[in-house]
Coordinates of C-alpha atoms and ligand atoms in Angstrom, one line a residue:
M1 CA 164.9 55.3 290.5
R2 CA 167.4 53.7 287.5
G3 CA 170.5 55.9 286.8
V4 CA 172.1 56.5 283.9
E5 CA 175.0 54.2 285.0
A6 CA 172.4 51.5 285.4
D7 CA 170.7 52.3 281.6
A8 CA 174.1 51.6 280.3
V9 CA 174.6 48.5 282.0
A10 CA 170.6 47.2 281.0
L11 CA 171.6 48.2 277.4
A12 CA 175.0 46.5 277.5
S13 CA 173.9 43.9 279.4
S14 CA 170.8 42.6 276.5
A15 CA 170.8 39.1 275.3
R16 CA 173.0 38.7 271.7
P17 CA 170.0 39.8 269.4
G18 CA 170.9 42.8 271.8
A19 CA 172.8 46.2 270.7
T20 CA 176.8 46.2 272.0
C21 CA 176.3 48.7 273.8
T22 CA 179.5 49.3 275.4
V23 CA 179.8 52.2 272.8
R24 CA 178.4 55.8 274.0
A25 CA 179.2 58.2 270.1
W26 CA 177.7 58.8 267.3
H27 CA 179.6 58.0 264.6
G28 CA 176.9 59.3 261.9
G29 CA 177.6 56.0 260.3
L30 CA 174.3 54.7 260.0
M31 CA 173.4 56.2 257.0
S32 CA 176.8 56.6 255.5
P33 CA 178.7 54.2 253.0
H34 CA 181.2 56.7 253.4
A35 CA 181.7 59.0 256.3
S36 CA 184.4 57.4 258.8
P37 CA 184.9 58.9 263.1
S38 CA 187.5 61.2 263.1
R39 CA 189.9 60.4 265.7
G40 CA 190.6 62.4 269.0
L41 CA 192.9 64.7 268.8
P42 CA 195.3 65.0 271.9
S43 CA 194.0 68.7 272.8
G44 CA 197.2 71.1 273.9
G45 CA 200.5 71.7 272.3
P46 CA 204.8 72.3 273.1
S47 CA 204.3 75.3 275.4
P48 CA 205.9 78.1 273.5
A49 CA 208.3 78.4 277.5
H50 CA 210.3 76.2 276.8
S51 CA 214.1 76.9 277.2
R52 CA 216.7 77.0 275.7
S53 CA 218.7 74.5 278.7
R54 CA 215.8 72.4 277.8
A55 CA 216.1 71.7 274.0
V56 CA 219.9 71.6 274.6
W57 CA 218.9 67.9 277.6
V58 CA 216.7 66.6 275.2
V59 CA 219.8 66.8 272.1
A60 CA 222.1 65.5 274.8
V61 CA 219.4 62.2 275.7
V62 CA 218.7 62.0 272.0
V63 CA 222.2 61.8 270.7
S64 CA 223.4 59.4 274.4
L65 CA 220.1 56.8 272.8
L66 CA 221.4 56.8 269.2
V67 CA 225.3 55.8 271.1
A68 CA 223.0 53.0 272.6
A69 CA 221.3 51.8 269.9
A70 CA 224.7 51.8 267.9
G71 CA 226.1 49.3 270.1
V72 CA 222.9 47.3 270.2
T73 CA 223.0 46.9 266.4
F74 CA 226.7 46.2 266.9
Y75 CA 226.3 43.8 269.0
L76 CA 223.1 41.4 267.2
T77 CA 225.4 42.0 264.1
R78 CA 228.6 40.5 265.4
A79 CA 226.2 37.8 267.2
S80 CA 224.5 36.7 263.9
A81 CA 227.7 37.0 262.1
Q82 CA 228.8 34.4 263.6
P83 CA 228.2 30.8 261.9
S84 CA 227.9 28.6 264.6
A85 CA 227.2 30.9 267.1
Q86 CA 224.3 30.0 269.4
P87 CA 221.1 31.3 269.4
S88 CA 220.8 35.3 270.5
P89 CA 219.9 34.8 274.2
T90 CA 217.1 37.9 273.8
P91 CA 215.2 36.9 270.5
S92 CA 214.1 39.3 268.4
P93 CA 210.0 40.0 269.4
T94 CA 208.8 39.9 265.9
A95 CA 210.3 35.9 265.3
T96 CA 206.7 35.6 265.3
P97 CA 204.9 38.2 263.0
V98 CA 201.2 38.7 264.3
P99 CA 198.9 37.1 260.9
A100 CA 196.8 40.7 261.4
E101 CA 196.8 44.3 260.5
R102 CA 194.9 47.4 261.1
V103 CA 193.4 49.1 258.2
D104 CA 190.2 51.0 257.0
P105 CA 186.7 50.5 257.8
P106 CA 186.0 48.4 254.8
A107 CA 183.4 50.4 251.8
V108 CA 179.8 48.7 252.1
L109 CA 178.0 47.6 248.8
D110 CA 175.3 50.6 246.6
P111 CA 172.9 49.1 247.8
T112 CA 171.0 49.4 244.1
S113 CA 173.6 47.2 243.3
V114 CA 170.8 43.9 243.7
E115 CA 167.9 44.4 243.1
N116 CA 164.5 43.3 244.2
L117 CA 165.3 43.1 248.1
E118 CA 161.9 44.4 250.4
I119 CA 162.4 47.1 252.5
H120 CA 161.0 48.3 255.5
Q121 CA 160.6 51.1 256.7
E122 CA 159.7 51.8 261.3
S123 CA 158.8 54.5 262.5
T124 CA 156.8 57.0 265.3
A125 CA 156.4 60.8 265.5
D126 CA 157.0 61.1 268.2
T127 CA 160.4 63.3 269.4
G128 CA 160.2 61.8 273.4
D129 CA 160.5 58.3 272.3
A130 CA 162.0 58.7 268.6
R131 CA 162.4 55.4 266.7
S132 CA 162.9 54.8 262.9
V133 CA 163.9 51.1 262.1
S134 CA 165.3 50.3 258.7
T135 CA 164.9 46.2 258.1
V136 CA 165.6 44.8 254.7
A137 CA 164.4 41.0 253.3
I138 CA 164.3 38.8 250.7
P139 CA 161.6 38.1 249.1
G140 CA 160.5 34.4 249.4
E141 CA 163.3 33.3 251.8
H142 CA 162.5 33.9 255.7
S143 CA 165.8 33.6 257.1
L144 CA 167.3 36.9 257.0
A145 CA 163.6 38.6 257.7
R146 CA 164.0 36.0 261.0
A147 CA 167.8 37.0 262.1
F148 CA 167.5 40.9 261.3
G149 CA 163.7 40.9 263.1
R150 CA 165.7 38.8 266.4
F151 CA 168.3 41.6 266.6
V152 CA 165.6 44.1 265.8
D153 CA 163.5 42.8 269.0
G154 CA 166.6 42.4 271.3
T155 CA 167.8 46.2 270.6
T156 CA 164.5 47.3 271.0
Q157 CA 164.3 45.3 274.5
A158 CA 167.2 46.3 275.3
Y159 CA 165.8 50.4 274.4
E160 CA 163.0 50.2 276.3
S161 CA 164.6 48.7 280.0
A162 CA 166.9 51.6 279.1
I163 CA 164.6 54.7 278.2
D164 CA 163.2 56.7 281.3
P165 CA 159.6 57.4 279.6
D166 CA 159.5 61.4 280.9
A167 CA 162.5 62.2 279.8
V168 CA 163.6 63.7 276.2
G169 CA 165.1 62.9 273.0
N170 CA 164.8 59.3 273.6
E171 CA 166.2 57.8 270.1
L172 CA 166.6 54.6 268.0
N173 CA 167.5 54.2 264.9
V174 CA 168.2 51.0 262.9
G175 CA 169.6 51.0 259.3
W176 CA 172.0 48.2 257.6
D177 CA 173.9 48.0 254.1
L178 CA 175.1 45.3 252.2
V179 CA 178.4 44.4 252.0
L180 CA 179.0 41.0 250.0
A181 CA 176.6 40.1 247.3
Q182 CA 178.6 37.3 245.1
G183 CA 177.9 34.2 244.3
D184 CA 174.7 32.8 246.3
V185 CA 175.5 34.9 249.3
L186 CA 174.1 38.0 250.4
G187 CA 175.9 40.0 253.1
V188 CA 174.1 42.9 255.4
H189 CA 175.6 45.2 258.1
A190 CA 172.5 46.2 260.6
S191 CA 173.8 49.3 262.3
T192 CA 172.3 51.3 265.1
Y193 CA 172.5 53.8 267.6
A194 CA 170.5 54.3 270.9
F195 CA 169.9 57.3 272.8
T196 CA 168.8 57.2 276.2
G197 CA 170.0 60.3 278.2
G198 CA 173.8 61.0 278.9
A199 CA 176.1 62.7 276.7
N200 CA 175.9 59.9 273.7
G201 CA 174.2 57.7 272.6
D202 CA 175.3 53.7 272.2
V203 CA 176.4 52.8 268.6
G204 CA 175.5 48.9 267.6
S205 CA 176.4 46.4 265.1
Q206 CA 175.7 42.9 263.5
T207 CA 176.2 41.1 260.1
F208 CA 174.6 38.5 258.3
Y209 CA 175.2 36.4 255.8
T210 CA 172.8 34.9 254.0
D211 CA 173.0 31.8 251.7
L212 CA 169.6 31.7 249.0
P213 CA 169.5 28.5 248.3
R214 CA 169.7 27.2 251.1
A215 CA 167.8 29.8 253.0
T216 CA 170.0 30.2 256.0
T217 CA 171.5 32.9 257.6
T218 CA 174.7 32.7 260.0
W219 CA 175.4 35.9 262.4
S220 CA 178.9 37.1 261.6
S221 CA 180.3 35.9 265.6
D222 CA 179.7 31.6 263.6
L223 CA 181.7 32.1 261.1
L224 CA 184.1 31.9 263.9
T225 CA 184.8 28.5 265.8
A226 CA 185.3 29.4 269.5
D227 CA 188.9 28.7 269.4
G228 CA 189.0 30.8 266.5
R229 CA 187.7 33.6 267.9
K230 CA 189.9 33.5 270.7
Q231 CA 193.1 33.5 268.6
A232 CA 191.3 35.9 267.0
A233 CA 190.9 38.1 269.7
E234 CA 194.3 37.4 270.3
W235 CA 195.7 38.8 266.7
A236 CA 193.3 41.5 267.5
G237 CA 195.0 42.5 270.3
A238 CA 198.3 42.9 269.2
A239 CA 197.4 44.2 265.7
L240 CA 195.7 47.5 267.5
A241 CA 198.2 47.1 270.7
A242 CA 200.8 47.9 268.0
E243 CA 199.3 51.5 267.1
G244 CA 198.5 52.7 270.4
L245 CA 195.1 51.7 270.1
G246 CA 193.0 49.2 272.7
F247 CA 192.8 48.8 275.8
S248 CA 194.9 47.4 278.9
E249 CA 192.8 43.9 278.6
P250 CA 193.1 42.2 276.2
V251 CA 190.6 42.0 274.0
P252 CA 187.5 39.2 274.8
S253 CA 186.4 36.2 272.6
S254 CA 182.5 36.4 273.7
E255 CA 180.3 37.0 269.7
D256 CA 180.3 40.4 270.8
T257 CA 183.8 40.9 269.7
F258 CA 182.5 39.3 266.3
R259 CA 179.6 40.9 265.9
D260 CA 181.1 42.6 262.4
V261 CA 183.1 40.3 260.5
R262 CA 183.6 41.1 256.5
L263 CA 184.8 38.6 254.2
G264 CA 186.8 39.6 251.2
P265 CA 187.6 38.7 247.8
D266 CA 191.6 37.7 248.7
G267 CA 190.1 34.9 251.1
A268 CA 190.9 37.6 254.5
A269 CA 188.3 38.4 256.8
T270 CA 188.1 42.2 258.2
L271 CA 187.0 42.5 262.4
V272 CA 184.9 46.0 262.7
F273 CA 184.5 47.2 266.1
S274 CA 182.2 49.8 266.8
P275 CA 183.9 53.3 268.6
G276 CA 184.6 52.6 272.1
L277 CA 183.9 48.3 272.1
V278 CA 187.6 47.5 271.8
S279 CA 189.3 50.7 272.5
A280 CA 188.3 54.4 273.4
R281 CA 185.7 55.7 271.4
A282 CA 187.4 58.5 270.4
D283 CA 189.5 56.2 268.5
G284 CA 186.1 55.7 266.0
E285 CA 185.4 53.2 263.8
L286 CA 188.4 50.3 263.8
A287 CA 189.2 47.6 261.4
V288 CA 191.6 44.6 261.7
R289 CA 192.6 42.2 258.5
L290 CA 193.9 38.9 259.5
E291 CA 196.0 37.5 256.9
P292 CA 193.9 35.0 254.5
D293 CA 195.7 32.0 256.2
A294 CA 194.9 32.8 259.4
T295 CA 191.6 33.6 258.5
R296 CA 191.1 29.9 257.2
S297 CA 192.3 28.9 260.4
V298 CA 189.8 30.5 263.2
L299 CA 186.7 29.9 260.6
S300 CA 184.2 27.3 261.1
A301 CA 183.1 24.9 258.5
V302 CA 180.2 27.2 257.2
G303 CA 182.2 30.3 257.7
K304 CA 185.0 28.3 255.4
Q305 CA 181.9 27.8 252.5
L306 CA 180.7 32.0 252.8
A307 CA 184.2 32.9 252.7
E308 CA 185.1 30.8 250.1
V309 CA 182.5 32.0 248.2
A310 CA 183.2 35.7 248.7
A311 CA 186.8 34.6 247.1
S312 CA 185.5 33.0 244.0
G313 CA 184.2 36.3 242.3
A314 CA 181.0 34.8 241.2
P315 CA 178.3 37.6 240.0
F316 CA 175.5 37.3 242.2
I317 CA 172.7 35.1 241.3
G318 CA 170.3 38.3 242.6
I319 CA 166.7 38.1 243.4
A320 CA 164.3 37.7 241.7
P321 CA 161.2 39.7 241.8
P322 CA 158.3 39.4 244.4
P323 CA 155.6 37.4 242.5
A324 CA 152.9 40.5 242.5
E325 CA 154.2 43.0 239.6
E326 CA 154.0 46.3 240.5
P327 CA 151.6 47.8 238.4
P328 CA 153.2 49.9 235.6
V329 CA 153.3 53.8 235.9
A330 CA 149.7 55.3 234.8
A331 CA 150.2 56.8 231.5
Q332 CA 148.0 59.4 231.7
P333 CA 148.9 62.4 232.4
P334 CA 148.7 65.4 235.8
A335 CA 145.1 65.5 236.4
S336 CA 145.2 69.7 236.2
P337 CA 148.7 71.1 234.8
D338 CA 147.2 74.5 236.5
A339 CA 148.1 75.0 240.2
P340 CA 144.9 75.6 241.9
D341 CA 144.3 78.8 243.4
C342 CA 144.1 78.5 247.3
S343 CA 144.1 81.8 248.2
V344 CA 140.4 81.1 246.7
L345 CA 139.8 77.2 247.2
R346 CA 139.3 75.6 250.3
C347 CA 143.1 73.4 249.9
I348 CA 144.4 70.7 251.4
A349 CA 147.6 69.0 251.7
L350 CA 148.0 65.5 252.5
T351 CA 151.6 64.5 252.7
F352 CA 152.7 60.7 253.1
D353 CA 156.2 59.8 255.0
D354 CA 158.9 57.5 254.9
G355 CA 158.7 55.8 251.9
P356 CA 158.2 54.6 249.9
G357 CA 157.4 51.4 250.5
K358 CA 155.5 48.4 250.2
Y359 CA 152.3 50.3 250.5
T360 CA 153.6 53.1 248.4
S361 CA 152.0 51.0 245.0
Q362 CA 148.6 51.0 246.6
L363 CA 148.1 54.2 247.6
L364 CA 149.3 55.9 243.7
D365 CA 146.3 53.8 242.5
T366 CA 143.7 55.3 244.6
L367 CA 145.4 59.0 244.1
A368 CA 145.8 58.0 240.6
E369 CA 142.0 56.6 240.5
K370 CA 140.4 59.6 242.3
Q371 CA 143.1 62.2 240.4
A372 CA 144.2 63.7 243.8
R373 CA 147.6 65.3 244.3
A374 CA 149.6 64.4 247.6
T375 CA 153.1 65.5 248.8
F376 CA 156.1 62.2 249.6
F377 CA 158.8 63.0 251.5
L378 CA 160.9 60.4 251.7
V379 CA 163.9 58.3 253.6
G380 CA 166.5 58.1 251.2
R381 CA 167.7 55.1 251.8
S382 CA 164.1 53.8 250.4
V383 CA 164.6 55.6 247.1
Q384 CA 167.5 54.2 246.4
A385 CA 166.2 50.8 246.7
N386 CA 163.2 51.6 245.4
P387 CA 163.6 54.1 242.9
D388 CA 160.9 53.2 240.3
L389 CA 157.7 54.2 242.5
V390 CA 159.7 57.7 243.4
R391 CA 159.4 58.0 239.6
R392 CA 155.9 57.5 239.2
E393 CA 154.5 60.0 242.2
V394 CA 156.8 62.7 239.9
A395 CA 154.7 61.3 237.1
E396 CA 151.4 61.3 238.2
G397 CA 152.1 64.6 239.7
H398 CA 152.9 63.9 243.4
A399 CA 155.1 66.3 244.8
V400 CA 158.7 64.8 246.5
G401 CA 160.3 65.9 248.9
N402 CA 163.6 65.1 252.0
H403 CA 163.1 63.4 254.7
T404 CA 167.1 62.4 255.3
W405 CA 168.5 59.1 254.6
S406 CA 168.5 57.4 257.6
H407 CA 166.0 59.1 259.7
P408 CA 168.0 60.6 262.2
D409 CA 166.4 63.0 265.0
L410 CA 168.6 65.9 262.9
S411 CA 168.5 67.9 266.3
K412 CA 171.6 65.7 267.3
L413 CA 173.3 66.2 264.8
G414 CA 176.1 68.1 263.8
T415 CA 176.7 70.5 260.6
D416 CA 178.4 67.9 259.1
Q417 CA 176.3 65.0 259.5
I418 CA 172.8 66.7 258.7
S419 CA 174.4 68.4 255.8
Q420 CA 175.0 64.5 254.3
E421 CA 171.6 62.9 255.3
L422 CA 170.2 65.7 253.2
Q423 CA 172.4 65.7 250.1
S424 CA 172.5 62.0 250.0
T425 CA 168.5 62.0 249.9
A426 CA 168.3 64.3 247.8
D427 CA 170.9 63.1 245.2
A428 CA 169.1 59.6 245.3
V429 CA 165.7 61.5 244.7
E430 CA 167.6 62.9 241.6
A431 CA 168.8 60.0 240.6
A432 CA 165.1 58.0 240.6
S433 CA 162.8 60.7 239.5
G434 CA 164.8 63.5 237.6
V435 CA 163.4 65.9 240.1
R436 CA 166.0 67.6 242.6
P437 CA 163.7 67.7 246.0
T438 CA 164.4 71.5 248.1
L439 CA 161.3 70.9 250.8
V440 CA 162.5 69.0 254.0
R441 CA 160.9 67.2 256.8
P442 CA 162.6 66.7 259.0
P443 CA 162.2 63.2 261.0
Y444 CA 159.9 63.4 264.5
G445 CA 159.9 67.7 263.1
A446 CA 163.0 68.3 265.3
T447 CA 165.5 70.7 264.8
S448 CA 167.9 72.8 265.9
D449 CA 169.4 76.1 265.5
T450 CA 172.1 73.6 263.5
V451 CA 169.4 72.2 261.4
T452 CA 167.8 76.2 260.5
S453 CA 171.2 77.5 259.9
V454 CA 172.0 74.3 257.4
L455 CA 168.2 74.3 255.3
S456 CA 169.1 78.4 255.3
Q457 CA 172.3 77.4 253.3
R458 CA 171.0 75.5 251.5
N459 CA 168.0 77.2 251.0
E460 CA 165.1 74.7 252.0
P461 CA 162.3 75.0 254.0
A462 CA 161.2 72.7 256.9
I463 CA 157.9 71.8 256.7
L464 CA 155.8 70.3 259.0
W465 CA 152.4 70.0 259.8
N466 CA 149.7 71.1 261.9
V467 CA 147.4 68.0 261.4
D468 CA 148.8 65.1 263.0
T469 CA 147.0 62.2 262.3
E470 CA 148.8 60.0 264.6
D471 CA 148.6 56.9 262.5
W472 CA 151.7 55.1 263.1
K473 CA 150.5 54.8 267.0
N474 CA 146.9 53.7 266.0
K475 CA 147.0 51.5 262.8
D476 CA 143.9 52.3 262.3
S477 CA 142.1 52.8 259.6
A478 CA 139.0 54.1 261.2
M479 CA 141.4 56.4 264.1
T480 CA 143.5 57.3 260.9
S481 CA 140.4 59.1 259.1
E482 CA 138.4 59.7 262.2
R483 CA 141.6 62.6 263.2
A484 CA 142.4 64.0 259.3
L485 CA 138.8 65.0 259.2
A486 CA 138.5 66.1 262.9
G487 CA 141.5 68.2 261.9
A488 CA 140.8 69.6 258.3
R489 CA 140.7 72.9 258.4
P490 CA 141.9 75.0 254.6
G491 CA 145.3 75.8 254.3
A492 CA 146.3 72.4 256.6
I493 CA 149.0 70.3 255.7
L494 CA 148.1 66.5 257.2
L495 CA 150.2 64.2 258.1
M496 CA 150.2 60.6 257.3
H497 CA 153.0 57.6 256.7
D498 CA 151.7 55.7 252.9
I499 CA 154.4 52.8 255.2
H500 CA 151.4 51.2 257.4
A501 CA 148.7 49.1 255.4
S502 CA 145.8 51.0 258.1
T503 CA 147.4 54.5 256.3
V504 CA 147.1 52.9 252.7
S505 CA 143.2 51.6 253.0
A506 CA 142.1 54.8 254.9
V507 CA 143.0 57.5 252.2
P508 CA 140.1 56.5 249.6
G509 CA 137.5 57.6 252.4
I510 CA 139.8 60.5 253.8
V511 CA 139.7 61.7 250.2
D512 CA 136.2 61.5 249.7
S513 CA 135.1 62.9 252.8
L514 CA 137.2 65.0 252.2
R515 CA 136.1 66.5 248.9
A516 CA 132.3 66.4 250.7
A517 CA 133.2 69.1 253.1
G518 CA 134.4 70.9 249.8
Y519 CA 138.5 71.0 249.5
T520 CA 141.0 70.6 247.2
L521 CA 143.8 68.3 247.7
V522 CA 146.9 70.1 246.8
T523 CA 150.2 69.1 247.0
V524 CA 152.7 71.4 249.5
P525 CA 154.6 73.1 246.8
D526 CA 150.8 74.4 245.5
L527 CA 149.4 74.8 249.2
L528 CA 152.1 77.5 250.1
G529 CA 153.1 78.3 247.3
P530 CA 156.8 79.4 245.1
D531 CA 158.2 81.5 248.1
L532 CA 159.3 80.0 250.7
V533 CA 162.6 80.3 252.7
G534 CA 164.8 78.5 253.3
G535 CA 165.2 77.7 257.5
H536 CA 162.1 78.7 257.9
K537 CA 159.4 76.3 259.5
Y538 CA 155.5 76.2 257.9
F539 CA 153.2 74.2 259.4
N540 CA 150.3 75.3 257.1
R541 CA 149.4 78.0 254.8
Ligands
NI1 NI1 159.3 59.8 259.1

């Protein structure tokens, strides 16, 4: 039987595309361009029992140190004042300054600054093995999708080999941010969080640079030559040591160390390290900036070419929209302005999670054609990338709810992280559609006392479900329909996902069959009414 220790080794020893799993802390950074992990503070303080005589001793020691320092200064001054004197017998340690310094981790770009990105979201609805994988691709360009896919595959394999299938709370979350959009280059940073038992999860990271016209994607560590990595690792170690950070052993020059290299507008590269990679986990995410000259000396040919683009100041060339244009927002007004009376009618609510995605527009066409209303629980990151689809959902009379920014298991997060997941998503939905969502569907249906208390404070109810079509698992239209119809009863809330083609193809049949059975399809607000209690869980009417 494999223990926790062996699991950590299995994860850490994964091949290149795997997660960087020397790290054991969720730093809340999967979603957050702004969050910076807090540094661990040493506990304890001066004892109130310090005696007066000890204070006298401290003063005495300080004074003698000052005297000694003055003597050394006098000696050095005298030595340097002699014009033809021999070199100082003890050369100053600052004679060769390290061309690197610790800086704050660089900010990421606003994802809406690049239009027409293709976003893929995959997730399970299983709290025992909760997975949410969000990736990004460039329509018509395959190298980024391939590279990101390899990274996800490696991360997933490492996760699968580490999980104990009998344990609860396993979680894999993959997200991304944009870190460069300049000239013809797009930089994407992928981040992973894997929890497979123990006290903390594993955080991993990988940055890619895609040259659009050449359709090539470079992994971050390939920006440096092998010798360059050795040199940069040394400089990074010195820069961290100067601030009392880092481990006692040298920073390794392996590819793992250089999974996240950012290229700046001034020709400087910044090395970003996940918590625990090059220093104690409590030190949080760390970054070291290499001066432009130092950067040039360690870059590979492709690294130099990409760094030049990053420093060019040239605007991003942009991404052409995919050939198949989204149909325009339907002009028809909402089908029925009055809410149906669910105390009389056989009402049922179809809910679609994890979008908007690439099948959402097809689903909206179906619902418009059938004049059926549904409720969409939206992932903030996808909302920000596809605001038009959210606008269309609202314009066509559907309800929208909050499904968090990065689809984490909220039951593992603290108050601030939960709030930020909800707040950023509500902001994105409001910016896209003009409507601020108040219904929350926690990913995987996972809640905790902390989640409940945050929701109470925000006055937002948790909307769960009582019919699970398991569409994410079966990915089969016939099975999804069968489960939907078998579970249907008045007042039910059905769980589906509009990120699966099989689900979206099943919807016309589901709508027809439910209507044939006398059901009225309504939104969740229409089903449950206006007087919902913040923090309360609703599974059905
Ligand atoms: Ni979900």
